[in-house]
XYZ file of C-alpha atoms in Angstrom:
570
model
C 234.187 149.783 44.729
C 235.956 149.024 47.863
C 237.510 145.246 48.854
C 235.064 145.413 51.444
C 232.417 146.517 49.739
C 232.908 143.691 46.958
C 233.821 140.963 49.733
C 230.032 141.615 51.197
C 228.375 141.233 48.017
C 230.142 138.560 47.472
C 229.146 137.046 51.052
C 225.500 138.341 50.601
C 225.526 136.403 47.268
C 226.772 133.078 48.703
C 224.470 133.211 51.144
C 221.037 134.082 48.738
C 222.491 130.907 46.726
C 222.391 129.270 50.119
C 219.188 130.211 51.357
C 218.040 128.486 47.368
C 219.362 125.682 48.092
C 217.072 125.160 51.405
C 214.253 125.510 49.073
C 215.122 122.333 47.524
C 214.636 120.605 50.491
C 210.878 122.282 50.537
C 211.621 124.883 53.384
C 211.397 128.165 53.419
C 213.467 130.705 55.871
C 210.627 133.702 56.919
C 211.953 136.918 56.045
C 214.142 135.661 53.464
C 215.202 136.222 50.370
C 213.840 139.697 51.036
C 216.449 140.486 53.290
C 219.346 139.135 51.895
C 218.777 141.652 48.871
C 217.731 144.671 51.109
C 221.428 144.309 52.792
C 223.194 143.970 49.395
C 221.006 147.385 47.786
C 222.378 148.533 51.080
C 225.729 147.647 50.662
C 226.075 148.625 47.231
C 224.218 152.066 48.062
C 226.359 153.220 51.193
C 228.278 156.203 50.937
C 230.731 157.047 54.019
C 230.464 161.007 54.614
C 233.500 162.345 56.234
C 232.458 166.098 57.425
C 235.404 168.636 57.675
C 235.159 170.157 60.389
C 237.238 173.361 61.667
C 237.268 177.458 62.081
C 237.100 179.625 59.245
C 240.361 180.388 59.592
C 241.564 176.801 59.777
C 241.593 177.009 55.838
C 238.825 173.692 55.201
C 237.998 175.411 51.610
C 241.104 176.037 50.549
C 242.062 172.524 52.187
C 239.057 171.061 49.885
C 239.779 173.174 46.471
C 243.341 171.759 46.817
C 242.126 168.049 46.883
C 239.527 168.546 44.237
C 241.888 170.313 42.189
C 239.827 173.287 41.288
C 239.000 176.560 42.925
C 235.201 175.589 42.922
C 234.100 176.285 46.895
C 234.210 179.993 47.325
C 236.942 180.776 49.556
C 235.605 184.545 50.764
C 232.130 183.288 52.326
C 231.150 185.015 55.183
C 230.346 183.081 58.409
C 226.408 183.511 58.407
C 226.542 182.015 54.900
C 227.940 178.578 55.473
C 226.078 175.588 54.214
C 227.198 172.150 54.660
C 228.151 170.615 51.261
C 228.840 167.506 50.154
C 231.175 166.808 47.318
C 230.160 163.952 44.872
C 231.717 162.225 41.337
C 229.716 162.602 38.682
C 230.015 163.284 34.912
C 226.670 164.895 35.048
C 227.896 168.507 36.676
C 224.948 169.697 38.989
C 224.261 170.987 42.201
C 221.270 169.833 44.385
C 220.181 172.016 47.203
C 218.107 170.139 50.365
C 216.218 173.099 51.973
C 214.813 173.238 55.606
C 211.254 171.683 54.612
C 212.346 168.870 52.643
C 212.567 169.943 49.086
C 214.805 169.610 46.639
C 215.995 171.772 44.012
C 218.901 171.487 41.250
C 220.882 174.223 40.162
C 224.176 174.284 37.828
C 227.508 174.365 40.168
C 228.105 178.268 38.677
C 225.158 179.178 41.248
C 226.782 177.813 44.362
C 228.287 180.950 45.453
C 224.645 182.638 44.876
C 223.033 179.808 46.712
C 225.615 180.739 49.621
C 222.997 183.806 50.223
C 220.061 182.100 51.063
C 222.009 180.138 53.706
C 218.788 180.289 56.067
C 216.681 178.505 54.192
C 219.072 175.966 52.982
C 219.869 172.205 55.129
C 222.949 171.531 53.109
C 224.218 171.155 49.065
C 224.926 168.165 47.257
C 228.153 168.987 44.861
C 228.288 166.637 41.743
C 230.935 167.169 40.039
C 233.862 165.193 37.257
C 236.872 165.508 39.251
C 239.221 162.456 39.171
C 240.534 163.300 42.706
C 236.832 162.589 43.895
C 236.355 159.386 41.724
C 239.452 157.870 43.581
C 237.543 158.901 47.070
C 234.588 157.367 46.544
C 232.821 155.831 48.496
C 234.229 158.442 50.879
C 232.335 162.145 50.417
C 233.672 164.899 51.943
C 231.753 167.508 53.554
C 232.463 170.763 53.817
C 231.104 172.291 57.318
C 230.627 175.086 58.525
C 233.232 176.720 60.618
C 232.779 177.258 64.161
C 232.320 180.592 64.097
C 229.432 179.972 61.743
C 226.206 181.620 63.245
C 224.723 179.361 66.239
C 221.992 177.679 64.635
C 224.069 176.853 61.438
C 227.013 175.508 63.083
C 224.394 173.429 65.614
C 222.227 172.123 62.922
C 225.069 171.162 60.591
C 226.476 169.164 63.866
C 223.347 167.893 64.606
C 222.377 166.440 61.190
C 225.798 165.079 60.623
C 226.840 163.406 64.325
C 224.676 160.757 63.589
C 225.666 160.626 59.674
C 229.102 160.986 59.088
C 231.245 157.482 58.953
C 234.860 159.176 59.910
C 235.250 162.748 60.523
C 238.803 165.443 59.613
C 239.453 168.006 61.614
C 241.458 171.137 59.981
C 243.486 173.032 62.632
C 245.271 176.055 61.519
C 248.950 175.805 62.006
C 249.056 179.640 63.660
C 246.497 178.260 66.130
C 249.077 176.051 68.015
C 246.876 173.283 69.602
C 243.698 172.111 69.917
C 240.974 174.341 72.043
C 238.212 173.391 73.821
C 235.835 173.523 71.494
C 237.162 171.352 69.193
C 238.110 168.984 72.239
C 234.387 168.692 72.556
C 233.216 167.820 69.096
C 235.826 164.854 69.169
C 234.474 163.374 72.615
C 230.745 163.573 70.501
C 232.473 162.057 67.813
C 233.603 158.904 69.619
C 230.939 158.510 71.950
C 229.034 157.700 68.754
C 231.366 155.246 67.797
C 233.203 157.281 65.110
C 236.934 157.892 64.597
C 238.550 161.024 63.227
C 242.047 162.614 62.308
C 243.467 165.976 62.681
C 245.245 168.013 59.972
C 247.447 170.954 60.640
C 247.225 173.189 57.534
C 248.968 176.065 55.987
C 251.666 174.101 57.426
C 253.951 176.263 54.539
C 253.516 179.276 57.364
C 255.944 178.392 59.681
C 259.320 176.407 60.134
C 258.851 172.927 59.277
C 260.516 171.964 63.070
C 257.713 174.397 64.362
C 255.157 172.414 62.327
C 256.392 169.381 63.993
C 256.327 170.651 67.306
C 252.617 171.674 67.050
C 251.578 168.101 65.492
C 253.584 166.313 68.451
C 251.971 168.522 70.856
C 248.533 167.685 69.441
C 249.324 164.055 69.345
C 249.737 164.290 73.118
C 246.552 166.469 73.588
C 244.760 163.481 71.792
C 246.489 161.213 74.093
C 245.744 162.816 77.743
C 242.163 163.163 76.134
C 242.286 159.261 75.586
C 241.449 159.653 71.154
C 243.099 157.328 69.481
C 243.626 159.944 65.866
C 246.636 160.243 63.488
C 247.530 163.504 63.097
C 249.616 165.430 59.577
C 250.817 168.553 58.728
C 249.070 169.932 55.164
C 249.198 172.761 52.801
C 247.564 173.799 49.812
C 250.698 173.587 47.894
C 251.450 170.127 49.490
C 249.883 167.507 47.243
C 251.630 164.733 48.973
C 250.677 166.261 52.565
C 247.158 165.759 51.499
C 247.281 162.525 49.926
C 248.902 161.536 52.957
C 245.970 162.930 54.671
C 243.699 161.032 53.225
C 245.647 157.973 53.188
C 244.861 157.885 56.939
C 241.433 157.012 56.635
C 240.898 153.539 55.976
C 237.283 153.046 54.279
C 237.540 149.693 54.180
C 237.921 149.419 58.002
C 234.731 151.901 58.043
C 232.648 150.067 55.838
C 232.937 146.471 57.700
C 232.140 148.022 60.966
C 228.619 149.743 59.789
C 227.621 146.284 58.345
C 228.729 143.781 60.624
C 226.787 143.888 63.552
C 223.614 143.348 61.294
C 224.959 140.850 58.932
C 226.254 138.770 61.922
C 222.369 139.028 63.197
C 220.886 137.880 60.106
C 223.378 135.066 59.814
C 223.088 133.766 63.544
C 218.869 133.999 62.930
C 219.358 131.993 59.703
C 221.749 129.442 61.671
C 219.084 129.377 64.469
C 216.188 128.469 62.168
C 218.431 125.636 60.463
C 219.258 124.107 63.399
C 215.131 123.910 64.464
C 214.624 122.621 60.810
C 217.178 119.815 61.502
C 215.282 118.926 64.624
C 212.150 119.288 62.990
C 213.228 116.929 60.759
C 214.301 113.802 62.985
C 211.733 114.539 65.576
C 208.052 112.913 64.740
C 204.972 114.834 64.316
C 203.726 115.064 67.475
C 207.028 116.319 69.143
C 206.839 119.031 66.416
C 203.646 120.382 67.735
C 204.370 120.793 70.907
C 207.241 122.494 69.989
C 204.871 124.768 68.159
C 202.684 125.146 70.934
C 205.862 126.161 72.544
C 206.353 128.973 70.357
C 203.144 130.141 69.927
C 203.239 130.375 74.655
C 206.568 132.127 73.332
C 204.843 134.727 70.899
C 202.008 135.466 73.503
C 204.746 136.194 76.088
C 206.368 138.553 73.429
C 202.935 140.556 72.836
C 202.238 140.812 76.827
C 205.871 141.897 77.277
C 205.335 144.341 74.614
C 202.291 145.662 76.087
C 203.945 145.826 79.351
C 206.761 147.953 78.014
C 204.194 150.270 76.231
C 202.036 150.505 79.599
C 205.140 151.554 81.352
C 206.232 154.122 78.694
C 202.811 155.560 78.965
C 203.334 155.418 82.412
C 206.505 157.907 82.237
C 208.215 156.163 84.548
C 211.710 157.928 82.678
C 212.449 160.573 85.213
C 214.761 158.727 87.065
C 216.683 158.530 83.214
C 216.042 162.222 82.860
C 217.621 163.125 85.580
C 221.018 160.917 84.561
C 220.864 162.940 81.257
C 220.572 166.427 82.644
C 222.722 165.392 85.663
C 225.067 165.199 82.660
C 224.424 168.120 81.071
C 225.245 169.747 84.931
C 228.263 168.329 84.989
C 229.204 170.049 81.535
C 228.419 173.520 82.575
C 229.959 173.224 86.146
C 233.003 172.883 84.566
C 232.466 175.975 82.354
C 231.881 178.274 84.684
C 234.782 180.215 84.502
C 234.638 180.482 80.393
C 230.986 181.460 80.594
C 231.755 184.363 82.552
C 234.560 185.474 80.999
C 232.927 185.058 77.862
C 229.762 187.150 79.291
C 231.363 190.146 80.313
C 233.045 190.187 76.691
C 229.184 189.330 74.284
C 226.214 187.409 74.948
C 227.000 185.631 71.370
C 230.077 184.222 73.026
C 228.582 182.996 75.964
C 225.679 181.654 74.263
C 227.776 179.778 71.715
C 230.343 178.131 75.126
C 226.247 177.431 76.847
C 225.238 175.737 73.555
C 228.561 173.731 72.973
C 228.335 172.205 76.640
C 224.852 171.398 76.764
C 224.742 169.639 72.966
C 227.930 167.863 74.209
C 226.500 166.819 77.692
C 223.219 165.979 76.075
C 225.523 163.634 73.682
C 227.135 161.589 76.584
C 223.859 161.438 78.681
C 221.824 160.104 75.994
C 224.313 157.995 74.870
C 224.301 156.392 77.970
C 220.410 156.341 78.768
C 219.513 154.654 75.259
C 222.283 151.838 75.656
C 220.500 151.226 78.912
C 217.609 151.477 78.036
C 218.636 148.812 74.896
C 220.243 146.533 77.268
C 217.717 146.273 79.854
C 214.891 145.747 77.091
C 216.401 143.144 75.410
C 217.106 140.869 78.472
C 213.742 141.671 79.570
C 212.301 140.288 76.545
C 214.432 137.587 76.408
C 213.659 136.375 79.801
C 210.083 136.170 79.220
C 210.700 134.500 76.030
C 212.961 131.960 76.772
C 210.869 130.803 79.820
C 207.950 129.919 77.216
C 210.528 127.501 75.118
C 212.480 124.831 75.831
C 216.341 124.898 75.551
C 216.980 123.935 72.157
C 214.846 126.817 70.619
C 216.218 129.567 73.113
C 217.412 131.997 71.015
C 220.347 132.933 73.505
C 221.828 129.724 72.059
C 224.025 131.337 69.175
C 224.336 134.454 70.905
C 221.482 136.167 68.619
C 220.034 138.331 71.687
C 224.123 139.593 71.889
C 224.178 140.721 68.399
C 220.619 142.366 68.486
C 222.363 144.307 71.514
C 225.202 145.208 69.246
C 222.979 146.601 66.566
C 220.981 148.642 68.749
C 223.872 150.226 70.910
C 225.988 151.356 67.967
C 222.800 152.545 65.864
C 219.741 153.775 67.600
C 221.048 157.003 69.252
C 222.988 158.051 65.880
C 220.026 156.874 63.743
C 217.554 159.021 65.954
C 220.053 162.213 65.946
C 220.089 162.016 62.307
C 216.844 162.790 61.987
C 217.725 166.578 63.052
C 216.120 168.159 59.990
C 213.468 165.901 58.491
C 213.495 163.249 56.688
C 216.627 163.677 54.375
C 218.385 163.366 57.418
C 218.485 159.446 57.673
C 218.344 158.645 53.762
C 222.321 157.862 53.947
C 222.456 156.882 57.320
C 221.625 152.754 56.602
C 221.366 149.969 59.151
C 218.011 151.143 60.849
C 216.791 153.607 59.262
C 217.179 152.203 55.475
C 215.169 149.121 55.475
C 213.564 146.471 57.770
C 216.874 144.873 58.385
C 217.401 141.566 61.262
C 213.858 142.521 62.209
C 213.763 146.004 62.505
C 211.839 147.939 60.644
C 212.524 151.609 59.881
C 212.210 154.274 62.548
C 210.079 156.662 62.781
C 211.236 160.430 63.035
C 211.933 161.471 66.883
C 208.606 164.361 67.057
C 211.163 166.645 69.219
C 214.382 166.146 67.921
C 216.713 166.508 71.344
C 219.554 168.822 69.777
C 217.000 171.084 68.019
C 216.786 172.576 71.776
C 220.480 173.970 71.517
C 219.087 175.878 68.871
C 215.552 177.121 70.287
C 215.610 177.386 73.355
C 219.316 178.542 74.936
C 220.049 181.484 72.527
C 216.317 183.273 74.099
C 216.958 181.756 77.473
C 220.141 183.101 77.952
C 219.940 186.712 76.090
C 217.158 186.968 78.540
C 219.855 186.401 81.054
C 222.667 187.958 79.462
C 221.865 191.432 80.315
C 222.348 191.278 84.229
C 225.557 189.144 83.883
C 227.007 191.831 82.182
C 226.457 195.330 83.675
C 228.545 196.220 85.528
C 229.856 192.835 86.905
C 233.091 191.445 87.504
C 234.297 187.812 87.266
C 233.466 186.392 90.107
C 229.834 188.159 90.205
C 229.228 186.744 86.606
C 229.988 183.313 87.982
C 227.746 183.261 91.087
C 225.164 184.854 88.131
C 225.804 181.933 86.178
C 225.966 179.647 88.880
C 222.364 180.168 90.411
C 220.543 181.640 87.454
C 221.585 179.962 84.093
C 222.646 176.763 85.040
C 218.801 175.934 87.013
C 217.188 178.109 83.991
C 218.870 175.354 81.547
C 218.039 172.189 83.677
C 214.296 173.684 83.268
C 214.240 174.337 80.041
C 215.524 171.033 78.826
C 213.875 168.883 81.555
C 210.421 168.702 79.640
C 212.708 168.028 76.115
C 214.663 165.398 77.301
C 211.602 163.615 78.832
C 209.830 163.564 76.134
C 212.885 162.546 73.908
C 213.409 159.484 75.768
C 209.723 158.451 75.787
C 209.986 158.426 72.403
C 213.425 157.004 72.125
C 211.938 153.886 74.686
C 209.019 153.051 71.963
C 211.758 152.783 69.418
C 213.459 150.502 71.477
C 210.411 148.365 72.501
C 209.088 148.180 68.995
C 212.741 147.166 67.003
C 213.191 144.406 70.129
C 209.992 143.138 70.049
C 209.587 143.428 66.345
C 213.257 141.364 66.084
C 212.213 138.759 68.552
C 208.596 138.349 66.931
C 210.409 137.629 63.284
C 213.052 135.372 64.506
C 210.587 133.771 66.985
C 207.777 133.188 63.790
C 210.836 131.604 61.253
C 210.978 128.910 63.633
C 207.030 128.356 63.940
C 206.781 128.666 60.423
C 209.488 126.190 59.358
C 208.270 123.197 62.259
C 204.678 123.547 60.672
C 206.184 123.125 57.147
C 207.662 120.097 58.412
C 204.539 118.931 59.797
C 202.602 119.807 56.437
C 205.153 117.443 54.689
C 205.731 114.248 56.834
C 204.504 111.844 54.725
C 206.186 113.719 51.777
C 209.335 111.155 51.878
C 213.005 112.116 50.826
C 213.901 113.199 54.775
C 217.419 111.921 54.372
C 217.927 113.830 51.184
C 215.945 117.068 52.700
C 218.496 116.570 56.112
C 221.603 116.148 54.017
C 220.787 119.479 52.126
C 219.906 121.015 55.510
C 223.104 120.350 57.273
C 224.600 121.167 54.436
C 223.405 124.876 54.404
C 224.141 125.140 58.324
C 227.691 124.523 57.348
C 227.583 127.043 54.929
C 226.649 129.777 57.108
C 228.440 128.973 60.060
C 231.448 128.913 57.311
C 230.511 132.371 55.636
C 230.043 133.881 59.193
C 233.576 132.905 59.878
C 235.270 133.603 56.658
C 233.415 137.228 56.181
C 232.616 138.583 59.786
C 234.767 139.579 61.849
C 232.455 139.269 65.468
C 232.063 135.417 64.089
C 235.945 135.179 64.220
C 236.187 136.391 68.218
């Protein structure tokens, strides 16, 4: 178990203890102790998938088989047979296959390369297997992908289902390629826009020089560097051990783990300190203050429900296009710039051109919907906070420890990942935690997406465009193609995805009303709830001891917040 991972049960645990001890003074904290223990099941659960991602050629398999330390992912798979797999620890040696509609089915590892043929029907594999190399990874599990000159709708769904999964992410260059192409340059921009980091290995570095090896890792570097991606960068080889370790090495899990947990754990601990600090006032104000305080809140909840119905009104309303058209203007901007490789690549196969198409509108969808949902997020919760905070007065504002901030936080880095996850069913956001796991800081888990966005790449382009493909082609020459492009596919696209995307942000902009309101209603109700326990106990006596353990606690938390998470430091 990782330093982190043990230093937030540990925290979790202090705080439960914590959250005891304000029983003694009579009070209870809504929500809790339920939550404390869904974050540390959480925390002791997580798994951080690192996908591999790379051609073919790159050499990930071999790359894998060499870090495992057995020849046990076939090596001579064709492209149309990749599956994603994921390689576990286990003593008990088995292999569990997730297929398209949601079932699951265990095999022994001998069958993998059979399972390999019934690649369409297949999601992705779940290795299990005794290898001491994987032991000393966990809780990192590496996924093989499938290469990028996998068949269309594998390589999409595998990107798809992971880009909202996967915790860090390796990408395997082949030394004999020389740099880093386009298409590769695109995964990593999706890769960071969702808040993820990655490095870069140069393998079968044992193929050339090793001053030509270094050559082509500095020249990545400063590819990485004009692209503005911060990623280390080594030169491997299946007959390297050390290259790989070192590899490895450059992925810091315990740097990963803090950042998925933080944002929430710093939410539940500000909501705790926020319903402390009403307690406390509860406590030296008299009974009749205390009621109007709860009258307050109760103004405050009815705000909350008519903002909520507001919000809903609105979404029913579709009043998104303006949104829409940000996301496809996006999308646009993508394929503008590929105008010259689409045409090139169209008077050479329509699989070609189809798979450039696909690449720039799943990577322009990415960055547009990136930037619609933490809009969306951000306008949502300051419009529920408004009306809420004009129903109470200042000392039960819940801007006060900066609680509305961290609900932000959680949203932004979660929501858009969470709902891309979902690509697939519901396997898809099992692993992915935070938001989709459990009814964590007041949100409860999402629903699937009905239209998953990126499931478009795979439906609708490949028709659209072999529709299309056929009078690019004859008989054309470059610039034709492009004009072809120009005023047939990139309209036909906008079209096709214009209905998609709508409806994919409706549905996105219920999520986000109902985790707001849903946060804002629990954190709203602890404070209700604990004033009117007060009230229930006035005459009950012992308020000096009940205050002393109160304060006590507040201390507590404030000093767990600042010893254990890292936003409480800043």
């Amino acid at each position: 178990m990782l330093d982190t991972q043990k230093a937030l049960l540990s925290y979790l645990s202090s705080l439960a203890q914590i959250i005891e001890k304000v029983r003694t003074a009579e009070l209870d904290i809504n929500g809790e102790p339920a939550q404390t223990q869904a974050f540390a099941q959480a925390v002791g659960e997580r798994e951080l998938l690192v996908p591999v991602v790379g051609a073919f050629s790159a050499g990930k398999s071999s790359l894998l088989n060499t870090i495992i330390g057995s020849s046990i992912l076939p090596m001579d798979i064709k492209p149309e047979t990749a599956i994603p797999t994921e390689l576990r620890h286990d003593t008990h040696e088995r292999l569990e296959a997730l297929f398209a509609n949601g079932r699951t089915e265990r095999f022994g590892i001998e069958q993998l390369p059979t399972l390999q043929a019934r690649a369409e029907e297949l999601q992705l594999l779940r290795l299990y297997i005794n290898r001491p190399a994987l032991k000393g990874l966990a809780p990192l599990v590496l996924v093989d992908m499938p290469g990028f000159n996998s068949p269309l709708d594998a390589h999409n769904k595998a990107i798809a289902h992971y880009i909202g999964e996967g915790a860090h992410y390796l990408f395997v260059v082949s030394v004999e390629e020389g740099s880093l192409h386009k298409q590769i340059l695109r995964n990593m921009d999706e890769v960071t826009l969702m808040g993820r980091n990655f490095s870069v290995c140069v393998n079968k570095a044992d193929l050339k020089p090793a001053a030509d090896v270094q050559e082509i890792c500095d020249y990545i570097g400063e590819q990485l560097e004009d692209e503005g991606f911060p990623a280390a960068v080594c030169a491997v080889s299946k007959n390297d051990i050390s290259s790989v370790n070192a590899m490895l090495g450059s992925i810091n899990p315990e740097e990963l783990f803090g950042s998925i947990f933080q944002p929430e754990l710093l939410q539940q601990n500000l909501a705790i300190e926020s319903t402390l600090g009403t307690a406390l006032d509860g406590l030296n104000s008299d009974k009749e203050s205390n009621e109007q305080k709860i009258a307050e809140i109760e103004d405050a909840l009815r705000a909350l429900e008519q903002e909520r119905e507001q919000q809903t009104q609105a979404n029913n309303a579709g009043n998104l296009e303006r949104v829409v058209d940000e996301v496809l203007r996006s999308v646009h901007t993508r394929l503008a710039g590929s105008v010259d490789d689409m045409a090139r690549a169209a008077l050479r196969s329509q699989d070609e051109m189809t798979r450039i198409v696909s690449d720039e509108v799943r990577s322009g969808l990415t960055v547009g919907l990136k930037r619609a949902t933490d809009s969306m997020s951000a306008h949502m919760v300051n419009d529920f906070s408004q009306h809420v905070s004009g129903a109470l007065r200042p000392e039960l504002h819940l801007t006060q420890n900066n609680w509305t901030d961290s609900l932000l936080q959680t949203l932004q880095s979660q929501l858009l990942p969470g709902l891309l996850a979902t690509i697939g069913g519901q396997a898809g956001g099992a692993a992915a935690g935070g938001l989709l796991t459990t009814a964590m800081s007041g949100m409860a888990a999402m629903r699937l997406i009905p239209n998953p966005i990126l499931q478009v790449v795979i439906t609708v382009l490949p028709g659209l465009l072999g529709a299309l493909f056929g009078r690019i082609s004859e008989g054309q020459k470059l610039e034709q193609a492009k004009d072809a492009i120009r005023s047939q596919v990139l309209p036909d696209v906008d079209r096709a995805l214009r209905p998609e995307v709508s409806a994919f942000l409706l549905s996105a902009q219920e999520e986000i009303v109902r985790a707001v309101s849903e946060a804002f209603d629990q954190q709203i109700k602890a404070q209700k709830d604990i004033l009117e326990k007060i009230n229930q106990q006035a005459e009950s006596g012992n308020l000096e001891a009940r205050m002393g353990v109160l304060k006590e606690a507040l201390a507590e938390v404030r000093a767990l917040a600042h010893a254990n998470l890292q936003a409480a430091k800043q």
